[in-house]
CSV table of C-alpha atoms in Angstrom, one decimal:
chain,number,residue,atom,x,y,z
S,1,MET,CA,127.5,145.2,293.7
S,2,ILE,CA,127.1,148.8,295.0
S,3,GLY,CA,126.4,151.4,292.4
S,4,PHE,CA,124.1,149.6,290.0
S,5,LEU,CA,120.9,150.8,291.6
S,6,GLY,CA,120.1,154.2,290.2
S,7,SER,CA,121.9,153.4,286.9
S,8,ASP,CA,120.2,152.5,283.7
S,9,TYR,CA,121.9,149.1,283.8
S,10,MET,CA,118.9,148.0,285.8
S,11,LYS,CA,116.7,148.7,282.7
S,12,ILE,CA,118.7,146.8,280.2
S,13,ARG,CA,120.3,143.9,282.1
S,14,ASP,CA,117.8,141.3,283.0
S,15,ASP,CA,120.5,139.2,284.5
S,16,LEU,CA,121.0,141.7,287.4
S,17,ARG,CA,119.0,140.7,290.4
S,18,THR,CA,118.7,141.8,294.0
S,19,VAL,CA,119.2,139.7,297.1
S,20,ARG,CA,118.8,140.4,300.7
S,21,ASP,CA,122.2,140.3,302.5
S,22,PRO,CA,121.6,137.8,305.4
S,23,TYR,CA,123.9,139.8,307.6
S,24,SER,CA,122.7,143.4,307.2
S,25,GLY,CA,119.2,142.7,305.9
S,26,LYS,CA,119.8,145.2,303.1
S,27,GLU,CA,119.0,144.6,299.4
S,28,TYR,CA,122.1,144.3,297.2
S,29,VAL,CA,122.4,144.0,293.4
S,30,VAL,CA,124.2,140.8,292.4
S,31,VAL,CA,125.7,139.8,289.0
S,32,PRO,CA,126.2,136.3,287.6
S,33,PRO,CA,129.8,135.2,287.3
S,34,ILE,CA,131.6,135.4,283.9
S,35,ILE,CA,133.1,132.1,282.9
S,36,PRO,CA,135.0,132.4,279.7
S,37,ASP,CA,135.2,129.3,277.4
S,38,VAL,CA,138.7,130.3,276.5
S,39,ALA,CA,141.2,132.8,278.0
S,40,VAL,CA,144.3,133.8,276.1
S,41,VAL,CA,146.9,135.4,278.4
S,42,HIS,CA,150.3,136.8,277.5
S,43,ALA,CA,153.1,135.8,279.9
S,44,LEU,CA,156.7,136.9,280.3
S,45,LYS,CA,158.0,133.5,281.1
S,46,GLY,CA,156.5,130.0,281.1
S,47,ASP,CA,157.5,126.4,281.5
S,48,ARG,CA,156.4,123.4,279.6
S,49,PHE,CA,153.9,122.4,282.4
S,50,GLY,CA,152.1,125.7,282.2
S,51,GLY,CA,153.7,127.6,285.1
S,52,LEU,CA,153.8,131.3,284.2
S,53,THR,CA,154.9,134.7,285.4
S,54,THR,CA,152.8,137.6,284.2
S,55,VAL,CA,152.6,141.3,284.8
S,56,SER,CA,150.9,142.2,288.1
S,57,SER,CA,149.0,145.1,286.7
S,58,ARG,CA,146.8,142.8,284.6
S,59,GLU,CA,144.2,140.2,285.4
S,60,ASP,CA,146.0,137.3,283.8
S,61,ARG,CA,145.9,135.1,286.8
S,62,LEU,CA,142.2,135.9,287.5
S,63,LEU,CA,141.4,135.1,283.8
S,64,ALA,CA,143.4,131.9,283.9
S,65,MET,CA,141.6,130.8,287.0
S,66,ALA,CA,138.1,131.7,285.7
S,67,ALA,CA,138.2,130.2,282.2
S,68,ARG,CA,137.3,126.7,281.2
S,69,THR,CA,140.4,126.6,279.0
S,70,THR,CA,143.4,128.8,279.2
S,71,ILE,CA,146.0,129.3,276.5
S,72,ALA,CA,149.2,131.1,277.5
S,73,VAL,CA,151.4,132.8,275.0
S,74,VAL,CA,154.9,133.2,276.5
S,75,GLU,CA,157.9,135.3,275.5
S,76,GLU,CA,160.2,132.5,276.5
S,77,ILE,CA,160.0,128.9,277.8
S,78,LEU,CA,162.3,128.1,280.7
S,79,GLU,CA,162.8,125.3,283.2
S,80,PRO,CA,160.1,125.3,286.0
S,81,ASP,CA,162.6,126.5,288.6
S,82,GLU,CA,163.4,129.6,286.5
S,83,VAL,CA,159.8,130.7,286.2
S,84,LEU,CA,159.7,132.8,289.3
S,85,PRO,CA,157.9,136.1,289.6
S,86,GLY,CA,160.1,139.2,289.8
S,87,LEU,CA,159.2,142.7,290.9
S,88,GLN,CA,155.7,143.5,289.7
S,89,GLU,CA,155.1,140.0,288.4
S,90,VAL,CA,152.8,137.3,289.6
S,91,TYR,CA,153.0,133.5,289.4
S,92,VAL,CA,150.3,131.4,287.7
S,93,ALA,CA,150.4,127.8,288.7
S,94,PRO,CA,150.3,125.1,286.0
S,95,LEU,CA,146.9,123.9,287.4
S,96,HIS,CA,145.2,126.8,285.6
S,97,VAL,CA,146.9,126.6,282.2
S,98,ASP,CA,146.0,124.1,279.5
S,99,ALA,CA,148.4,125.1,276.7
S,100,VAL,CA,151.6,127.1,276.3
S,101,VAL,CA,152.6,128.7,273.0
S,102,GLN,CA,156.1,130.2,272.7
S,103,ALA,CA,156.0,133.5,270.7
S,104,SER,CA,158.6,136.1,271.5
S,105,GLY,CA,157.2,139.5,270.6
S,106,GLY,CA,153.7,138.0,270.9
S,107,ALA,CA,152.2,141.1,272.5
S,108,HIS,CA,153.2,143.3,269.5
S,109,PRO,CA,151.9,146.0,268.8
S,110,THR,CA,151.0,146.4,272.4
S,111,ALA,CA,153.7,146.4,275.1
S,112,CYS,CA,155.1,143.6,277.1
S,113,PRO,CA,156.1,145.5,280.2
S,114,GLY,CA,159.8,145.1,281.1
S,115,ARG,CA,160.5,143.6,277.7
S,116,TYR,CA,159.4,146.0,275.0
S,117,PRO,CA,157.2,149.1,274.8
S,118,VAL,CA,154.1,149.7,272.8
S,119,ASP,CA,154.8,150.3,269.1
S,120,GLY,CA,153.0,153.7,268.8
S,121,GLU,CA,153.7,154.0,265.1
S,122,HIS,CA,152.1,150.6,264.4
S,123,ILE,CA,149.1,151.5,266.6
S,124,ARG,CA,148.6,154.6,264.6
S,125,THR,CA,148.7,152.6,261.4
S,126,TYR,CA,146.1,150.2,262.9
S,127,LEU,CA,143.9,153.1,264.0
S,128,ALA,CA,144.0,154.7,260.5
S,129,ALA,CA,143.2,151.3,258.9
S,130,ALA,CA,140.3,150.6,261.3
S,131,LYS,CA,138.4,153.7,260.0
S,132,ASP,CA,136.9,151.8,257.1
S,133,GLU,CA,136.3,148.3,255.8
S,134,ALA,CA,138.6,148.4,252.7
S,135,ALA,CA,141.5,149.9,254.6
S,136,PHE,CA,141.1,147.4,257.4
S,137,ARG,CA,141.0,144.5,255.0
S,138,GLY,CA,144.2,145.8,253.5
S,139,TYR,CA,145.7,145.9,257.0
S,140,LEU,CA,144.7,142.3,257.7
S,141,ASP,CA,146.0,141.1,254.3
S,142,HIS,CA,149.3,142.9,254.7
S,143,TYR,CA,150.1,142.2,258.3
S,144,ILE,CA,148.1,139.2,259.4
S,145,PHE,CA,147.4,136.9,256.4
S,146,GLU,CA,150.5,137.4,254.2
S,147,PRO,CA,153.3,136.7,256.7
S,148,GLU,CA,153.8,133.0,256.7
S,149,ASP,CA,154.5,132.8,260.4
S,150,HIS,CA,155.0,134.9,263.5
S,151,SER,CA,158.7,135.6,262.7
S,152,ALA,CA,157.7,136.9,259.3
S,153,TYR,CA,155.1,139.2,260.9
S,154,LEU,CA,157.8,140.5,263.3
S,155,ARG,CA,160.2,141.2,260.4
S,156,LYS,CA,157.4,142.9,258.5
S,157,VAL,CA,156.5,145.3,261.3
S,158,GLY,CA,160.2,146.0,262.0
S,159,PHE,CA,160.0,144.6,265.6
S,160,ALA,CA,163.3,145.4,267.3
S,161,GLY,CA,162.9,142.8,270.0
S,162,TYR,CA,164.1,142.8,273.6
S,163,GLY,CA,165.6,145.9,275.0
S,164,LYS,CA,164.0,148.2,272.4
U,1,MET,CA,163.2,180.0,281.3
U,2,VAL,CA,159.8,178.4,281.0
U,3,SER,CA,157.8,179.1,277.9
U,4,LYS,CA,154.8,181.1,278.9
U,5,GLU,CA,152.6,179.6,276.2
U,6,ILE,CA,150.5,177.2,278.0
U,7,HIS,CA,148.5,174.4,276.3
U,8,PRO,CA,144.8,174.1,277.5
U,9,LEU,CA,145.6,170.5,278.6
U,10,GLU,CA,148.4,171.8,280.8
U,11,MET,CA,145.9,174.2,282.4
U,12,MET,CA,143.6,171.2,283.0
U,13,ILE,CA,146.5,169.2,284.5
U,14,VAL,CA,147.3,172.1,286.9
U,15,ALA,CA,143.6,172.4,287.8
U,16,VAL,CA,143.5,168.7,288.6
U,17,SER,CA,146.7,168.9,290.7
U,18,ARG,CA,145.3,171.7,292.9
U,19,LEU,CA,142.2,169.7,293.7
U,20,LEU,CA,144.2,167.0,295.3
U,21,ARG,CA,145.2,167.1,299.0
U,22,ASN,CA,148.4,165.9,300.5
U,23,GLY,CA,148.1,162.4,302.0
U,24,GLU,CA,145.2,161.2,299.8
U,25,THR,CA,145.3,158.0,297.9
U,26,VAL,CA,144.5,159.0,294.3
U,27,ALA,CA,143.6,156.5,291.7
U,28,THR,CA,143.3,157.0,287.9
U,29,GLY,CA,141.7,154.5,285.5
U,30,THR,CA,142.1,153.7,281.8
U,31,LEU,CA,142.4,156.5,279.2
U,32,SER,CA,143.0,159.1,281.9
U,33,PRO,CA,146.2,161.0,281.0
U,34,VAL,CA,145.1,164.4,282.3
U,35,PRO,CA,144.2,163.0,285.8
U,36,ALA,CA,147.4,160.9,285.8
U,37,ALA,CA,149.6,164.0,285.0
U,38,GLY,CA,147.6,166.1,287.6
U,39,CYS,CA,148.3,163.5,290.2
U,40,LEU,CA,152.0,163.3,289.4
U,41,LEU,CA,152.2,167.1,289.5
U,42,ALA,CA,150.5,167.2,292.9
U,43,CYS,CA,153.0,164.6,294.2
U,44,ARG,CA,155.8,166.9,293.2
U,45,THR,CA,154.3,170.2,294.5
U,46,HIS,CA,152.0,170.3,297.5
U,47,GLY,CA,151.3,166.6,297.9
U,48,PRO,CA,154.5,164.7,298.6
U,49,ASP,CA,152.5,162.1,300.7
U,50,ILE,CA,149.9,161.5,298.0
U,51,VAL,CA,149.7,157.8,297.2
U,52,PRO,CA,149.3,157.6,293.4
U,53,LEU,CA,147.6,154.5,291.8
U,54,ILE,CA,147.9,155.2,288.1
U,55,TYR,CA,146.5,152.4,286.0
U,56,GLY,CA,149.0,151.5,283.3
U,57,ASP,CA,152.0,152.9,285.2
U,58,PRO,CA,154.9,150.4,284.7
U,59,ASP,CA,156.5,151.8,287.9
U,60,SER,CA,153.4,151.4,290.1
U,61,ARG,CA,153.4,148.8,292.8
U,62,ILE,CA,150.4,146.6,292.6
U,63,SER,CA,150.2,142.9,293.5
U,64,ASP,CA,147.4,141.5,291.4
U,65,GLY,CA,145.6,143.4,288.7
U,66,LEU,CA,142.8,146.0,288.4
U,67,TYR,CA,140.5,144.2,290.6
U,68,GLU,CA,142.9,144.9,293.4
U,69,LEU,CA,142.0,148.6,292.9
U,70,PHE,CA,138.3,147.7,292.9
U,71,GLY,CA,138.8,145.9,296.2
U,72,LEU,CA,140.7,148.9,297.6
U,73,ALA,CA,137.8,151.2,296.7
U,74,GLN,CA,135.2,148.9,298.2
U,75,ARG,CA,137.2,148.9,301.5
U,76,GLY,CA,137.3,152.8,301.5
U,77,LYS,CA,141.0,153.0,300.7
U,78,VAL,CA,140.7,155.1,297.5
U,79,ASP,CA,140.2,158.7,298.5
U,80,VAL,CA,140.0,160.2,295.0
U,81,PHE,CA,139.0,158.6,291.7
U,82,PHE,CA,138.5,160.1,288.2
U,83,LEU,CA,135.8,159.4,285.7
U,84,SER,CA,134.7,160.9,282.4
U,85,GLY,CA,131.9,160.4,280.0
U,86,ILE,CA,130.8,161.1,276.4
U,87,GLN,CA,127.9,162.8,278.2
U,88,ILE,CA,127.9,164.4,281.7
U,89,ASP,CA,124.6,165.8,283.0
U,90,GLN,CA,123.6,168.5,285.5
U,91,CYS,CA,123.2,165.9,288.2
U,92,GLY,CA,126.7,164.5,287.7
U,93,SER,CA,125.5,161.3,286.0
U,94,ILE,CA,127.9,160.0,283.3
U,95,ASN,CA,127.2,158.1,280.1
U,96,LEU,CA,129.8,155.7,278.7
U,97,SER,CA,127.5,153.4,276.8
U,98,ALA,CA,125.4,154.8,274.0
U,99,ILE,CA,124.2,158.0,272.3
U,100,GLY,CA,120.6,157.9,271.5
U,101,ASP,CA,118.2,155.1,272.3
U,102,TYR,CA,120.1,152.3,274.0
U,103,ALA,CA,118.4,149.6,271.8
U,104,LYS,CA,119.1,151.5,268.6
U,105,PRO,CA,122.0,153.8,269.4
U,106,ASP,CA,123.5,156.4,267.1
U,107,LEU,CA,126.8,155.6,268.6
U,108,ARG,CA,127.8,152.6,270.7
U,109,LEU,CA,130.6,153.0,273.2
U,110,PRO,CA,132.7,150.5,275.2
U,111,GLY,CA,130.6,150.8,278.3
U,112,GLY,CA,131.0,151.8,282.0
U,113,ALA,CA,133.4,149.1,283.3
U,114,GLY,CA,133.6,149.6,287.1
U,115,SER,CA,132.5,153.2,287.0
U,116,ASN,CA,129.3,152.9,289.0
U,117,MET,CA,130.9,151.0,291.8
U,118,LEU,CA,133.9,153.4,291.9
U,119,TYR,CA,131.6,156.5,291.7
U,120,ALA,CA,129.8,155.1,294.8
U,121,LEU,CA,132.6,153.8,296.8
U,122,SER,CA,135.6,156.0,296.2
U,123,GLY,CA,135.9,158.8,298.8
U,124,ARG,CA,135.2,161.4,296.1
U,125,THR,CA,135.3,161.5,292.3
U,126,ILE,CA,136.6,164.2,290.0
U,127,LEU,CA,135.0,164.2,286.6
U,128,PHE,CA,137.1,165.3,283.6
U,129,SER,CA,136.3,165.9,280.0
U,130,MET,CA,138.7,166.8,277.2
U,131,ASN,CA,135.9,168.7,275.4
U,132,HIS,CA,133.5,171.2,276.9
U,133,ASP,CA,130.5,171.7,274.7
U,134,ARG,CA,126.8,171.1,274.6
U,135,ARG,CA,127.2,167.6,273.3
U,136,VAL,CA,129.1,166.6,276.5
U,137,PHE,CA,127.4,168.7,279.1
U,138,VAL,CA,123.7,167.9,278.7
U,139,PRO,CA,120.6,168.3,280.9
U,140,ARG,CA,120.1,164.6,281.1
U,141,VAL,CA,122.4,161.8,279.8
U,142,ASP,CA,121.0,159.3,277.3
U,143,PHE,CA,122.2,156.4,279.5
U,144,VAL,CA,123.2,156.5,283.1
U,145,ASN,CA,126.2,154.3,283.6
U,146,ALA,CA,127.0,155.8,287.0
U,147,ALA,CA,125.2,158.3,289.2
U,148,ALA,CA,126.7,161.0,291.4
U,149,PHE,CA,124.3,160.3,294.3
U,150,ASP,CA,121.5,158.0,295.3
U,151,GLU,CA,118.0,159.5,295.1
U,152,GLY,CA,114.8,157.6,295.0
U,153,VAL,CA,116.6,154.2,294.9
U,154,PRO,CA,116.8,151.8,297.7
U,155,SER,CA,120.6,151.6,297.5
U,156,PRO,CA,122.1,150.0,300.6
U,157,TRP,CA,124.7,152.8,301.1
U,158,ARG,CA,127.4,154.7,299.3
U,159,ARG,CA,130.6,156.4,300.4
U,160,GLY,CA,131.3,159.1,297.9
U,161,GLY,CA,130.2,161.0,294.8
U,162,MET,CA,131.1,163.8,292.5
U,163,SER,CA,133.3,166.6,294.0
U,164,HIS,CA,134.5,168.5,290.9
U,165,ALA,CA,134.7,168.5,287.1
U,166,VAL,CA,137.6,169.8,285.2
U,167,THR,CA,137.4,170.7,281.5
U,168,PRO,CA,139.5,172.8,279.1
U,169,LEU,CA,137.3,175.8,280.0
U,170,CYS,CA,136.6,175.6,283.7
U,171,VAL,CA,136.4,173.9,287.1
U,172,MET,CA,132.9,173.0,288.2
U,173,ARG,CA,131.9,171.5,291.6
U,174,PHE,CA,128.9,169.5,292.8
U,175,ASP,CA,126.5,171.5,295.0
U,176,GLY,CA,125.4,168.9,297.6
U,177,GLU,CA,122.3,170.9,298.6
U,178,ARG,CA,121.0,171.5,295.1
U,179,LYS,CA,122.3,168.2,293.9
U,180,ARG,CA,123.5,170.0,290.8
U,181,ILE,CA,126.7,170.9,289.1
U,182,VAL,CA,127.7,174.5,289.5
U,183,LEU,CA,130.5,176.6,288.1
U,184,GLU,CA,133.4,177.2,290.4
U,185,SER,CA,136.2,178.9,288.4
U,186,LEU,CA,137.2,179.7,284.9
U,187,LEU,CA,140.5,178.5,283.5
U,188,PRO,CA,142.8,181.5,282.7
U,189,GLY,CA,141.8,183.4,279.6
U,190,VAL,CA,138.4,181.8,279.3
U,191,SER,CA,135.3,184.0,279.3
U,192,LEU,CA,132.2,183.3,281.4
U,193,GLY,CA,130.1,183.6,278.2
U,194,SER,CA,132.0,180.7,276.5
U,195,VAL,CA,131.4,178.4,279.5
U,196,VAL,CA,127.7,179.3,279.6
U,197,GLY,CA,127.3,179.0,275.9
U,198,ASN,CA,129.0,175.6,275.8
U,199,THR,CA,127.1,174.1,278.7
U,200,GLY,CA,123.6,172.6,278.2
U,201,PHE,CA,122.3,173.3,281.7
U,202,ASP,CA,122.2,176.1,284.3
U,203,LEU,CA,125.5,176.4,286.1
U,204,GLY,CA,124.1,178.3,289.1
U,205,ILE,CA,126.0,181.5,288.5
U,206,GLU,CA,123.1,183.9,289.2
U,207,GLY,CA,124.4,186.5,291.7
U,208,ARG,CA,127.8,184.9,292.1
U,209,ASP,CA,131.2,186.2,291.1
U,210,ILE,CA,133.0,183.5,289.2
U,211,PRO,CA,136.8,183.8,289.8
U,212,GLU,CA,139.5,182.9,287.3
U,213,MET,CA,141.8,180.1,288.4
U,214,ALA,CA,145.3,181.5,289.3
U,215,PRO,CA,147.5,180.7,286.2
U,216,PRO,CA,150.1,177.9,286.5
U,217,ALA,CA,153.1,179.0,288.6
U,218,ASP,CA,156.6,178.8,287.1
U,219,LEU,CA,157.4,175.9,289.4
U,220,GLU,CA,154.3,174.0,288.3
U,221,LEU,CA,155.1,174.5,284.7
U,222,ALA,CA,158.7,173.6,285.1
U,223,LEU,CA,157.9,170.4,286.9
U,224,LEU,CA,155.2,169.6,284.4
U,225,ARG,CA,157.6,169.9,281.5
U,226,THR,CA,160.4,167.9,283.0
U,227,GLU,CA,159.7,165.4,285.8
U,228,VAL,CA,156.0,164.9,285.1
U,229,ARG,CA,156.6,164.7,281.3
U,230,ASP,CA,159.3,162.1,281.8
U,231,ARG,CA,157.1,159.9,283.9
U,232,MET,CA,154.1,160.4,281.5
U,233,LYS,CA,156.3,159.2,278.7
U,234,ARG,CA,156.5,155.9,280.4
U,235,ILE,CA,152.7,155.7,281.1
U,236,TYR,CA,150.9,157.7,278.4
U,237,ARG,CA,153.6,157.9,275.7
U,238,LEU,CA,151.4,159.0,272.8
U,239,PHE,CA,149.7,161.7,275.0
U,240,ALA,CA,153.1,162.9,276.3
U,241,GLU,CA,154.5,163.1,272.8
U,242,MET,CA,151.5,165.0,271.5
U,243,LEU,CA,151.7,167.5,274.3
U,244,TRP,CA,155.4,168.0,274.9
U,245,GLY,CA,157.1,166.5,271.8
């Protein structure tokens, strides 16, 4: 990695090492790979074998390929032939996906590009609640623990669904 | 008729826009609404051939994630990038990690992400800060996430570094000979005294006339408040609503 030498990362990260590049002979900083135990990605479409299409601006495919176990949350489950990437989408092969969970609106309150926008009002509610422990516990009770399932959560937050 | 009342953030956006040159590939990262708006404004004024790479833009064409941008920068295909910091020092180093002692910080922040690589390998980097005071502009940052230049380190090579910094008060630039940040211009209506008083280091103004940036032109303001606003509503909705309703 270029840019680490001269930064204070070299003082606090004892996992950063330097190696000599066998081609140029120069010393480079190298970093160990990150191998997540579990990756959870949110996909637009999925099939029951784990094929996915996700948004191209995110690192979902990289995450799915890096993690030991990958769980995909999908907006909808379709037949494998229908899970094809559209404009600004990428395909993730079933090879890299261990489990598929169908949850429409599963990205709420963040956006699912092309499906629904960020819920700015809910984000503001979350930010206000995150300022102190008691308010945050209240948020968790109200929005996360009280709803009996994902549908109940979506009803509670007033999720308007596709095309909002 | 365009309202003449101009928000300080709009001044910053215009300042950013004017620092960009036609034909450049301009990338903006996370939490960078002012650079994004400045880039979009430049595209609609003097920079029709600018290639904007605005992270988070649903209309942007990217094939495979943020690491594609990192790869582009490493290959020398990002001409301009933008960085900020909770502290920025007189050498152009930025701090995105911690205030105080790193081991026992007064404030812990999310960290530098790819900033040090992008600072080194983008063609040039424009710093921006939404606040201009002595807490941000310090003699020496508490933690160096990314440095503006290599000095005294055996770094193999670097391509770029700091070119300018834009704040609600002024535009600064990096003086390559002194290896220090110096004041370039004041934003309209800002006094030299307020910049000096709110900056924790010497800005190299001795014996120099510091000009005031030309105020936003009617065309810049009109585009900012129509086309740029509409695009920003798709990218940075909360910022756009805060600024333009």
